[in-house]
PDB file of C-alpha atoms in Angstrom:
ATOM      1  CA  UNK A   1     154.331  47.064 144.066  1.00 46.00           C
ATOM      2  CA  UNK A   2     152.867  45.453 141.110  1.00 48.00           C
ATOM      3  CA  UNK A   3     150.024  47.253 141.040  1.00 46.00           C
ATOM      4  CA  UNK A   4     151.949  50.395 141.184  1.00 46.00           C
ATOM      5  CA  UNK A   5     153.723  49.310 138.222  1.00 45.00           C
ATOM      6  CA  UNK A   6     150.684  48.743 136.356  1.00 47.00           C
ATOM      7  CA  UNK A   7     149.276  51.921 136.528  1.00 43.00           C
ATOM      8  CA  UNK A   8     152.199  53.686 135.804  1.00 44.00           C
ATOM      9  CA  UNK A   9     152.608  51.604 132.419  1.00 46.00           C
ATOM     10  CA  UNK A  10     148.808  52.946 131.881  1.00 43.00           C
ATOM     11  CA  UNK A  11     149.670  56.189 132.615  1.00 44.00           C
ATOM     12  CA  UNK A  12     152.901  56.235 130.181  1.00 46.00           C
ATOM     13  CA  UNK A  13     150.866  54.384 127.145  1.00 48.00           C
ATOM     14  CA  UNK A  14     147.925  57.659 127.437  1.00 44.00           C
ATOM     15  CA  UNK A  15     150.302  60.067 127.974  1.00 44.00           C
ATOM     16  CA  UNK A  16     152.000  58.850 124.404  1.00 44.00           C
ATOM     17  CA  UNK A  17     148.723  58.190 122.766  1.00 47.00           C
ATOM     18  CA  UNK A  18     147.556  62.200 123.554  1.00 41.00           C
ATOM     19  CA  UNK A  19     151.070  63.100 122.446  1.00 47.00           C
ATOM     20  CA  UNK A  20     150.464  61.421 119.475  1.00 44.00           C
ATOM     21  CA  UNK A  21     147.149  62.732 118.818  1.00 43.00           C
ATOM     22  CA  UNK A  22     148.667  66.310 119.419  1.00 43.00           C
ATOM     23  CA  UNK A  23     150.936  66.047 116.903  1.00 46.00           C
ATOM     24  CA  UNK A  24     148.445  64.718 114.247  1.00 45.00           C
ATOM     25  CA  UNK A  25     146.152  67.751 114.984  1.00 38.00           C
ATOM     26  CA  UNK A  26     148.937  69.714 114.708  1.00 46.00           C
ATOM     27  CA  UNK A  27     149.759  68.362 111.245  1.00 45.00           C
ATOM     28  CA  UNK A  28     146.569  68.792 109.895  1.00 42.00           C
ATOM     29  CA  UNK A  29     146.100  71.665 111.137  1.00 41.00           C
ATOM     30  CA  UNK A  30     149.149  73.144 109.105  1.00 43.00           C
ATOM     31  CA  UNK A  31     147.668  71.163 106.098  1.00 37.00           C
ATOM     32  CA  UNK A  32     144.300  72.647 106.210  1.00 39.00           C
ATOM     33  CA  UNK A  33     146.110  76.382 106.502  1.00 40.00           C
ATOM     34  CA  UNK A  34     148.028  75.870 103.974  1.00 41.00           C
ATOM     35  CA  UNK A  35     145.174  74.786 101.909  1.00 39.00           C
ATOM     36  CA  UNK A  36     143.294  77.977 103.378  1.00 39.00           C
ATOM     37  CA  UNK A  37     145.594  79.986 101.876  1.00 42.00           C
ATOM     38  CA  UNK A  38     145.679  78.972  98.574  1.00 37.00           C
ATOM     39  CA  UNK A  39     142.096  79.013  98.140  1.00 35.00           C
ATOM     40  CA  UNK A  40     142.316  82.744  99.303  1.00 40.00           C
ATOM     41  CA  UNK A  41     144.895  83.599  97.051  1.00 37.00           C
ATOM     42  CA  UNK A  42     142.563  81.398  93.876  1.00 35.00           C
ATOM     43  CA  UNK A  43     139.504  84.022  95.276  1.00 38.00           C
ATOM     44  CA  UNK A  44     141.871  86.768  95.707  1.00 37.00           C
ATOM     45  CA  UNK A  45     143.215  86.105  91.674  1.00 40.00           C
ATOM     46  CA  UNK A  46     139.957  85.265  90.203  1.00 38.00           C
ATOM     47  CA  UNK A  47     138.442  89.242  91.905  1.00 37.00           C
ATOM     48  CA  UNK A  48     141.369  90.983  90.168  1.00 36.00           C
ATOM     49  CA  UNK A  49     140.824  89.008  87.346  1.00 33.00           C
ATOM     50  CA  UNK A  50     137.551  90.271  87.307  1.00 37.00           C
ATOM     51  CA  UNK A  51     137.937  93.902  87.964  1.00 40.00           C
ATOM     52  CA  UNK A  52     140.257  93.659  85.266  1.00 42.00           C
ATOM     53  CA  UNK A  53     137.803  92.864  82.822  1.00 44.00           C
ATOM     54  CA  UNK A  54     134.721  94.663  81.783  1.00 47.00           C
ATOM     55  CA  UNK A  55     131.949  95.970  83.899  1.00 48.00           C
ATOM     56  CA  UNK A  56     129.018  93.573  84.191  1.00 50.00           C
ATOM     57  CA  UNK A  57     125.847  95.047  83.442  1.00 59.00           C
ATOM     58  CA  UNK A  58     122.560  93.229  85.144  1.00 55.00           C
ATOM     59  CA  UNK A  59     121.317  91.134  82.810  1.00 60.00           C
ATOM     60  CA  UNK A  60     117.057  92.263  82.513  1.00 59.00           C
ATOM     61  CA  UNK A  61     114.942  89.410  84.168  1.00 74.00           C
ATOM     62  CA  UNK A  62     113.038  87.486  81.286  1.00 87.00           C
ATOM     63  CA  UNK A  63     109.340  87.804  82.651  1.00 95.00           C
ATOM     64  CA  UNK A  64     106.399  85.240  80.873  1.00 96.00           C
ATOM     65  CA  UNK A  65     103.372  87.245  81.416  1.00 97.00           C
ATOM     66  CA  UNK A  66      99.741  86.932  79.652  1.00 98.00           C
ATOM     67  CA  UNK A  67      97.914  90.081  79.117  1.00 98.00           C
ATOM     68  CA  UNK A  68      94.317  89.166  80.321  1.00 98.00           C
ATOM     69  CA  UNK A  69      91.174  91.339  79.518  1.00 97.00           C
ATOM     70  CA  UNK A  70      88.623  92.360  81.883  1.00 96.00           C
ATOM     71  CA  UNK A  71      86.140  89.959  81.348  1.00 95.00           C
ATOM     72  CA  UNK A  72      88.676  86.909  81.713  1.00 96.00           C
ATOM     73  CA  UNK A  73      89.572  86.419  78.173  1.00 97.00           C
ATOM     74  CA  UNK A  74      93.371  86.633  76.522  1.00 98.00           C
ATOM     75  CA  UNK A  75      94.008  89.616  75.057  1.00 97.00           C
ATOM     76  CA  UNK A  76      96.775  89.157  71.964  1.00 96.00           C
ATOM     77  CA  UNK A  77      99.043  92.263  73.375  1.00 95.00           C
ATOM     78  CA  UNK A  78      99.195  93.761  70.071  1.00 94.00           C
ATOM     79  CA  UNK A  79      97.923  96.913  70.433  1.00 94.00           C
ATOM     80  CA  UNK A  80      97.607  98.764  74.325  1.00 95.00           C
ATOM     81  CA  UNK A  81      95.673 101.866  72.833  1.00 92.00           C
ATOM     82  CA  UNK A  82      93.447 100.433  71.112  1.00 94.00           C
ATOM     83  CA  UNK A  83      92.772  97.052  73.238  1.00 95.00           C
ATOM     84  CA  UNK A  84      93.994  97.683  76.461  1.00 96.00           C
ATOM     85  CA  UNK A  85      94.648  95.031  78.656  1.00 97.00           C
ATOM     86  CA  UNK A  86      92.830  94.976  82.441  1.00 98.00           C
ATOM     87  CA  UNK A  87      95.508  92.564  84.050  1.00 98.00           C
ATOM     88  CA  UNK A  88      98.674  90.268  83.681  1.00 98.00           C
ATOM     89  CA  UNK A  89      98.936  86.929  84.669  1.00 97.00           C
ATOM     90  CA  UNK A  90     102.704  85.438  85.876  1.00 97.00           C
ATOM     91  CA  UNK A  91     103.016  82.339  84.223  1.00 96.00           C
ATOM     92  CA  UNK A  92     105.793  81.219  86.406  1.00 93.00           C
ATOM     93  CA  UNK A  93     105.009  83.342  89.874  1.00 92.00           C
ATOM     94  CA  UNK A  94     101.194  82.108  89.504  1.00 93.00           C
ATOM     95  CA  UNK A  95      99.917  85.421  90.001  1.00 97.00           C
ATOM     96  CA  UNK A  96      97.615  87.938  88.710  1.00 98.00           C
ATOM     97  CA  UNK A  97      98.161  91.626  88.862  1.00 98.00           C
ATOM     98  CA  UNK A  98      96.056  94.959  88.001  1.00 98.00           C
ATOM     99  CA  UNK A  99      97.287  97.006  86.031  1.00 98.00           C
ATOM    100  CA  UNK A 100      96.240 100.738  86.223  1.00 97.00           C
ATOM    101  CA  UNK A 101      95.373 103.296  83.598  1.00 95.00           C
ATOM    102  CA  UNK A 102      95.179 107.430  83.213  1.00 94.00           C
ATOM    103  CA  UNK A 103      91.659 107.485  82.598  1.00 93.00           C
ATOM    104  CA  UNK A 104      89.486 109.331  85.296  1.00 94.00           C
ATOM    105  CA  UNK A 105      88.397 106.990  88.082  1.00 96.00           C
ATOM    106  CA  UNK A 106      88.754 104.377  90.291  1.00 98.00           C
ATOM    107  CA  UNK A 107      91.747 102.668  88.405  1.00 97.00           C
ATOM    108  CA  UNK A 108      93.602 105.699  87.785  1.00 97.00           C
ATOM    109  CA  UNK A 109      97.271 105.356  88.071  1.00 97.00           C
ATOM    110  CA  UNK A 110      97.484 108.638  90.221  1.00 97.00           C
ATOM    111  CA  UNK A 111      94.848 107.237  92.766  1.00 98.00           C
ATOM    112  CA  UNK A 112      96.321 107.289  96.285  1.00 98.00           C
ATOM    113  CA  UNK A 113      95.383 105.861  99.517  1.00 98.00           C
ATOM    114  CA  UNK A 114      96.322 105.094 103.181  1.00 98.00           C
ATOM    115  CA  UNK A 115      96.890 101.930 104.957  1.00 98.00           C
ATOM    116  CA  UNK A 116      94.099 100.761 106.231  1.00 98.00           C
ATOM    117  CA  UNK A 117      93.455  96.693 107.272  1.00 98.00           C
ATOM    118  CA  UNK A 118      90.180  96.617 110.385  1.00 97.00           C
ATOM    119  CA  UNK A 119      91.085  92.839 110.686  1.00 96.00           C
ATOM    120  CA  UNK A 120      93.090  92.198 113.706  1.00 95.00           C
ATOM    121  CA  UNK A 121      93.942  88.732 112.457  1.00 95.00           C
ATOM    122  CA  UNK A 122      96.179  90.513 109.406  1.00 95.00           C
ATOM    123  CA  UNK A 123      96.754  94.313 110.172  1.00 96.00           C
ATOM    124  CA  UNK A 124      99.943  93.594 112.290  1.00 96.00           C
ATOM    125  CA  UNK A 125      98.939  95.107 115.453  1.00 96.00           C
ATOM    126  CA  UNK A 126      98.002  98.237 114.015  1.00 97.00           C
ATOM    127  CA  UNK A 127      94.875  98.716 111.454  1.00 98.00           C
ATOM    128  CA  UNK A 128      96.154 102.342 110.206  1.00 98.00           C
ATOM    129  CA  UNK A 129      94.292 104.879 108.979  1.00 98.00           C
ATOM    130  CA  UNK A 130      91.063 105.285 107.103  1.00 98.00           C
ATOM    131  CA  UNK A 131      90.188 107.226 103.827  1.00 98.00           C
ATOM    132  CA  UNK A 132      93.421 109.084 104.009  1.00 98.00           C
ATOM    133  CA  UNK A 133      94.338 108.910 100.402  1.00 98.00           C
ATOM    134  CA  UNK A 134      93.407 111.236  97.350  1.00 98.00           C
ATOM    135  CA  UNK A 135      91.164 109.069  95.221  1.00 98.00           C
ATOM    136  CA  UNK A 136      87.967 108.128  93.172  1.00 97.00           C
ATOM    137  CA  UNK A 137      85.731 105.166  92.787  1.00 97.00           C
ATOM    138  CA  UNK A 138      86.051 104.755  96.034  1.00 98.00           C
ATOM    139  CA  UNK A 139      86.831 105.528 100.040  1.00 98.00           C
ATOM    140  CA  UNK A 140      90.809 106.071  99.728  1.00 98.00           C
ATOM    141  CA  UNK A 141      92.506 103.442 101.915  1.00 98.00           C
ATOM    142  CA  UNK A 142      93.866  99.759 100.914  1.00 98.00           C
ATOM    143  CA  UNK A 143      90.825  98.100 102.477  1.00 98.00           C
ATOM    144  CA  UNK A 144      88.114 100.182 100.651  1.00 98.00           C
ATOM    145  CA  UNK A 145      89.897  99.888  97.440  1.00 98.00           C
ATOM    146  CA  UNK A 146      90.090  96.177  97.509  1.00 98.00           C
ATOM    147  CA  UNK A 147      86.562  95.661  98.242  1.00 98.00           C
ATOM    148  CA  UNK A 148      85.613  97.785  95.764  1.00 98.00           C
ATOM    149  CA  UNK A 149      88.064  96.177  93.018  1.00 98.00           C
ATOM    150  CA  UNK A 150      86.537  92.422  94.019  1.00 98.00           C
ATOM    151  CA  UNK A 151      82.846  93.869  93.786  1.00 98.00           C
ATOM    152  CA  UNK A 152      83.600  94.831  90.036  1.00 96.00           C
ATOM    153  CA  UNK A 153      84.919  91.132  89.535  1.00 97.00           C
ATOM    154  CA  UNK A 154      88.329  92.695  87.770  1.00 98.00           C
ATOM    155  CA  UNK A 155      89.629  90.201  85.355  1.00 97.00           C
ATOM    156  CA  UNK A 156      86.432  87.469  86.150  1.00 96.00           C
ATOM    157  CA  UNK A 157      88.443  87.406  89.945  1.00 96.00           C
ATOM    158  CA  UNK A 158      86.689  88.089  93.469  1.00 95.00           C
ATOM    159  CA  UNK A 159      89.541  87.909  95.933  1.00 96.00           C
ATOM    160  CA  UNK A 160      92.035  90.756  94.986  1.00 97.00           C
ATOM    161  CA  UNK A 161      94.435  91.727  97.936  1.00 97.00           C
ATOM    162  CA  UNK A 162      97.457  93.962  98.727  1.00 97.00           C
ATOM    163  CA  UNK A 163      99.905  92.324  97.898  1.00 97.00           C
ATOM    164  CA  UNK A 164     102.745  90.946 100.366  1.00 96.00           C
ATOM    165  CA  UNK A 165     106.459  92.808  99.909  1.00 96.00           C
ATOM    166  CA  UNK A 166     107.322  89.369  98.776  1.00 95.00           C
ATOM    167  CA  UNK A 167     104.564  89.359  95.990  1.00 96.00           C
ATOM    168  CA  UNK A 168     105.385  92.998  94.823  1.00 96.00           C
ATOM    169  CA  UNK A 169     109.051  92.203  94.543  1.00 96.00           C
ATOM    170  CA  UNK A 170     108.346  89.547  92.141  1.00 96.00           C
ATOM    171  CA  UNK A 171     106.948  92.077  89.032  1.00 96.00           C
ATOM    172  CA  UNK A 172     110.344  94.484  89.904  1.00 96.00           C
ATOM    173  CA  UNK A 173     112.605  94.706  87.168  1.00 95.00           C
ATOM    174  CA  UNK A 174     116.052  95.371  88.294  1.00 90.00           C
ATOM    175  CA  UNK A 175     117.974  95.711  84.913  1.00 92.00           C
ATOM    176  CA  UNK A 176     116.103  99.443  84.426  1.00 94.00           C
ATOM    177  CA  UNK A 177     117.360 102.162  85.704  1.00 94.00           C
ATOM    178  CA  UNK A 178     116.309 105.330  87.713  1.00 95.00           C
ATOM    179  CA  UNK A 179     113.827 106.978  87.182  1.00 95.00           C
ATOM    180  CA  UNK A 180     112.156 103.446  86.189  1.00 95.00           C
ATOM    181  CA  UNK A 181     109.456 102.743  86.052  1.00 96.00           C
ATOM    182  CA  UNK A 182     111.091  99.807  86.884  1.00 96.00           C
ATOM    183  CA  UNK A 183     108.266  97.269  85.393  1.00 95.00           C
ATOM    184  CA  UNK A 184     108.323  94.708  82.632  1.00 95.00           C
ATOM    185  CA  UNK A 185     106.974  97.465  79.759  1.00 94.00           C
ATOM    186  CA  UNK A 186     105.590  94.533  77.713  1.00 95.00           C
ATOM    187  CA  UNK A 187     102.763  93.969  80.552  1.00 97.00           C
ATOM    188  CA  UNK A 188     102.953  97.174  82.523  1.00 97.00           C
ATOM    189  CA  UNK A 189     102.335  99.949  80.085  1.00 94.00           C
ATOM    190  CA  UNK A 190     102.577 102.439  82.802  1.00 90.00           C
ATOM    191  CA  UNK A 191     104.327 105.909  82.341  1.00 89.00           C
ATOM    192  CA  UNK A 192     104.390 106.235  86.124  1.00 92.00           C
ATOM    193  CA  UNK A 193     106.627 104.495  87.940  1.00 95.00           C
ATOM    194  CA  UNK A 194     105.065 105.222  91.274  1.00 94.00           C
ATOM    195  CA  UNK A 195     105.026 104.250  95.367  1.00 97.00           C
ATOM    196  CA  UNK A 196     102.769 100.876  95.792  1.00 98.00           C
ATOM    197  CA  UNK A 197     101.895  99.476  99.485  1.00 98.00           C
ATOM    198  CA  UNK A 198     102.227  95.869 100.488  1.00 98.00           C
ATOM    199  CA  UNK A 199     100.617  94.349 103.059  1.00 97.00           C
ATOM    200  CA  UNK A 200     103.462  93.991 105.199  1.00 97.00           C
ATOM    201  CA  UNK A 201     104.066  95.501 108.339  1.00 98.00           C
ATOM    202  CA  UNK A 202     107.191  96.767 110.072  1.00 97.00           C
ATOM    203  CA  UNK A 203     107.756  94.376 112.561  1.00 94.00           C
ATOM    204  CA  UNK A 204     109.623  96.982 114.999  1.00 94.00           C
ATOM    205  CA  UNK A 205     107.532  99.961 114.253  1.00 95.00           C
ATOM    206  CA  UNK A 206     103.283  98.235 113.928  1.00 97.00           C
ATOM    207  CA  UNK A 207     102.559 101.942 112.778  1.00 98.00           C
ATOM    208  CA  UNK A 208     104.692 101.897 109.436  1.00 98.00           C
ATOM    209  CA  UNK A 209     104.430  99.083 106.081  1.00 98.00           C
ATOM    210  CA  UNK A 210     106.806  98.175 103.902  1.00 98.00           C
ATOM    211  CA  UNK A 211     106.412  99.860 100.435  1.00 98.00           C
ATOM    212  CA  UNK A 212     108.184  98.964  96.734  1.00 97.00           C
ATOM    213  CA  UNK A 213     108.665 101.789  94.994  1.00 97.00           C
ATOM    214  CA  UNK A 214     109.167 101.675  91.305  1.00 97.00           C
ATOM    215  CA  UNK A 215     111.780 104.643  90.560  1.00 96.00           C
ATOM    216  CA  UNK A 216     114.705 102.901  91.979  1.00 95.00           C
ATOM    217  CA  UNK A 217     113.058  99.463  92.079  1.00 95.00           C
ATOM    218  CA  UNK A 218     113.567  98.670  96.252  1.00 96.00           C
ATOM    219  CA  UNK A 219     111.356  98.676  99.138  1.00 97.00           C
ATOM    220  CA  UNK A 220     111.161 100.732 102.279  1.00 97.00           C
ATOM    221  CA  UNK A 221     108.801 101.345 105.355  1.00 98.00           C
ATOM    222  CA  UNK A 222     106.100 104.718 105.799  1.00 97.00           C
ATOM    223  CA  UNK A 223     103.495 105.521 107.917  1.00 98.00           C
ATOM    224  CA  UNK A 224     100.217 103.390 107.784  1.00 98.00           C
ATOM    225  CA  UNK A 225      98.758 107.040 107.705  1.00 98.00           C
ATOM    226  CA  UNK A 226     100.451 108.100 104.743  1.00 98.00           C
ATOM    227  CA  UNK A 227      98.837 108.459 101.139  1.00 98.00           C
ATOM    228  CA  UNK A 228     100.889 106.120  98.969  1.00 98.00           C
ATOM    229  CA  UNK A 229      99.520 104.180  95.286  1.00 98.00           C
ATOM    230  CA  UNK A 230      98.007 100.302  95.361  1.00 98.00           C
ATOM    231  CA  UNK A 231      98.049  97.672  93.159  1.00 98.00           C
ATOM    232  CA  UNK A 232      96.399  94.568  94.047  1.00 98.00           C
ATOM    233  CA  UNK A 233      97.219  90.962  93.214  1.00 98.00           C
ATOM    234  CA  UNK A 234      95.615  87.893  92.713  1.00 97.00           C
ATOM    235  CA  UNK A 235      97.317  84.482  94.069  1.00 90.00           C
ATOM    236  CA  UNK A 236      97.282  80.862  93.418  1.00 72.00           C
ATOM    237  CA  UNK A 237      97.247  78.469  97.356  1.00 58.00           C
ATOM    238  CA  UNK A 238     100.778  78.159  96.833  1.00 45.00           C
ATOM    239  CA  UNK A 239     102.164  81.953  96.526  1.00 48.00           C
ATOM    240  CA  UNK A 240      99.902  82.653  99.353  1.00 43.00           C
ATOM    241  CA  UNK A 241     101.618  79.803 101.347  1.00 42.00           C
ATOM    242  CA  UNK A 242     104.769  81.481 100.527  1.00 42.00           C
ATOM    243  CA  UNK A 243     103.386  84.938 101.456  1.00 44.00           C
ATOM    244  CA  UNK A 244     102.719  83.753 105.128  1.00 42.00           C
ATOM    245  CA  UNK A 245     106.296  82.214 106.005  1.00 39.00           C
ATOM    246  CA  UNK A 246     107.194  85.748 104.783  1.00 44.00           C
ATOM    247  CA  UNK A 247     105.394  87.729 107.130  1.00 44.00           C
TER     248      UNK A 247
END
């Protein structure tokens, strides 16, 4: 009988312990609702606050660039026509781009080519399509190009790629609008705003790359086979680090 007794006295202590515990969670519960709903209704005041108010424009992105001749030297920026800069360096990206020109050849800003990469280790699954473009200087596909850009030694620099839809977004200058192009005009002197490959594949179509173009300023996939503009960068170890864990 006494044993019976004791367990019921440890049944009737639990039973008021969970009731207890109910009630707290039920408390706090109500608390943190309460609390809920004024932060909603602080969020709720500060939007119509807002739309209240004047329309925000976007603010232009403050680029630090240096203009960089073609044999490796500075160039001042003072005058495009008559000392044109071959490339910008990205002081704070830590890259190096090409910038084209209208001048008949292999750098000419109309220059178009198809996606072509023979490596398997890089092309995605898919190595696209060869001297598809509409082009001079050289065969008319990304991988072409590129060679013959490092064989020239543009800017003093050998190992020019296409750059990674992560790298290309970097020189895109949101606060200009339609129809662009939408560059920083105090590096990119370019009247054209223009479609520019990366090196980045679709991952649910290996056929198609992602593209930036520079009308509207955003990105969006083609066909490898498709004859689209380049322009190749130049990276420190640490963008290209950043490039992989993008792809």
């Amino acid at each position: 009988m006494d044993t019976r007794i004791g367990i019921c006295k440890i049944l009737l202590q639990h039973h008021l312990r969970v009731d207890k515990m109910k009630k707290m969670i039920h408390e706090n519960t109500s608390i943190r609702t309460r609390s809920c709903s004024k932060i909603a209704l602080v969020l709720l005041g500060t939007v119509l606050i807002t739309g209240c108010g004047e329309t925000l424009d976007p603010q232009p992105f403050v680029f630090d660039m240096t203009r960089i001749n073609q044999d490796g030297s500075v160039n001042d920026g003072s005058d495009y026509a008559k000392n044109p800069w071959a490339c910008v360096r990205d002081n704070q990206a830590g890259m190096t781009w090409e910038i084209k020109n209208t001048q008949p050849g292999l750098q000419n800003i109309d220059n178009t080519y198809s996606w072509y990469d023979s490596d398997q280790m890089s092309n995605g699954g898919f190595a696209g399509k060869a001297n598809a473009g509409v082009c001079t200087g050289s065969d008319c596909d990304t991988e072409s190009y590129a060679r013959t850009i490092n064989a020239m030694k543009l800017c003093g620099l050998s190992d020019w790629h296409l750059p990674s839809r992560f790298e290309l977004n970097t020189i895109v200058d949101t606060s200009i609008p339609y129809p662009g192009p939408t560059l920083p005009k105090l590096y990119f002197p370019e009247s054209l705003a223009g479609k520019y490959w990366t090196d980045t594949t679709f991952r649910t179509r290996r056929a198609g790359a992602w593209v930036w173009r520079f009308d509207y300023g955003n990105d969006y996939v083609v066909e490898k086979s498709e004859a689209v503009n380049v322009r190749l960068v130049h990276a420190n170890p640490k963008t290209s680090e950043a490039k992989l864990l993008e792809k």
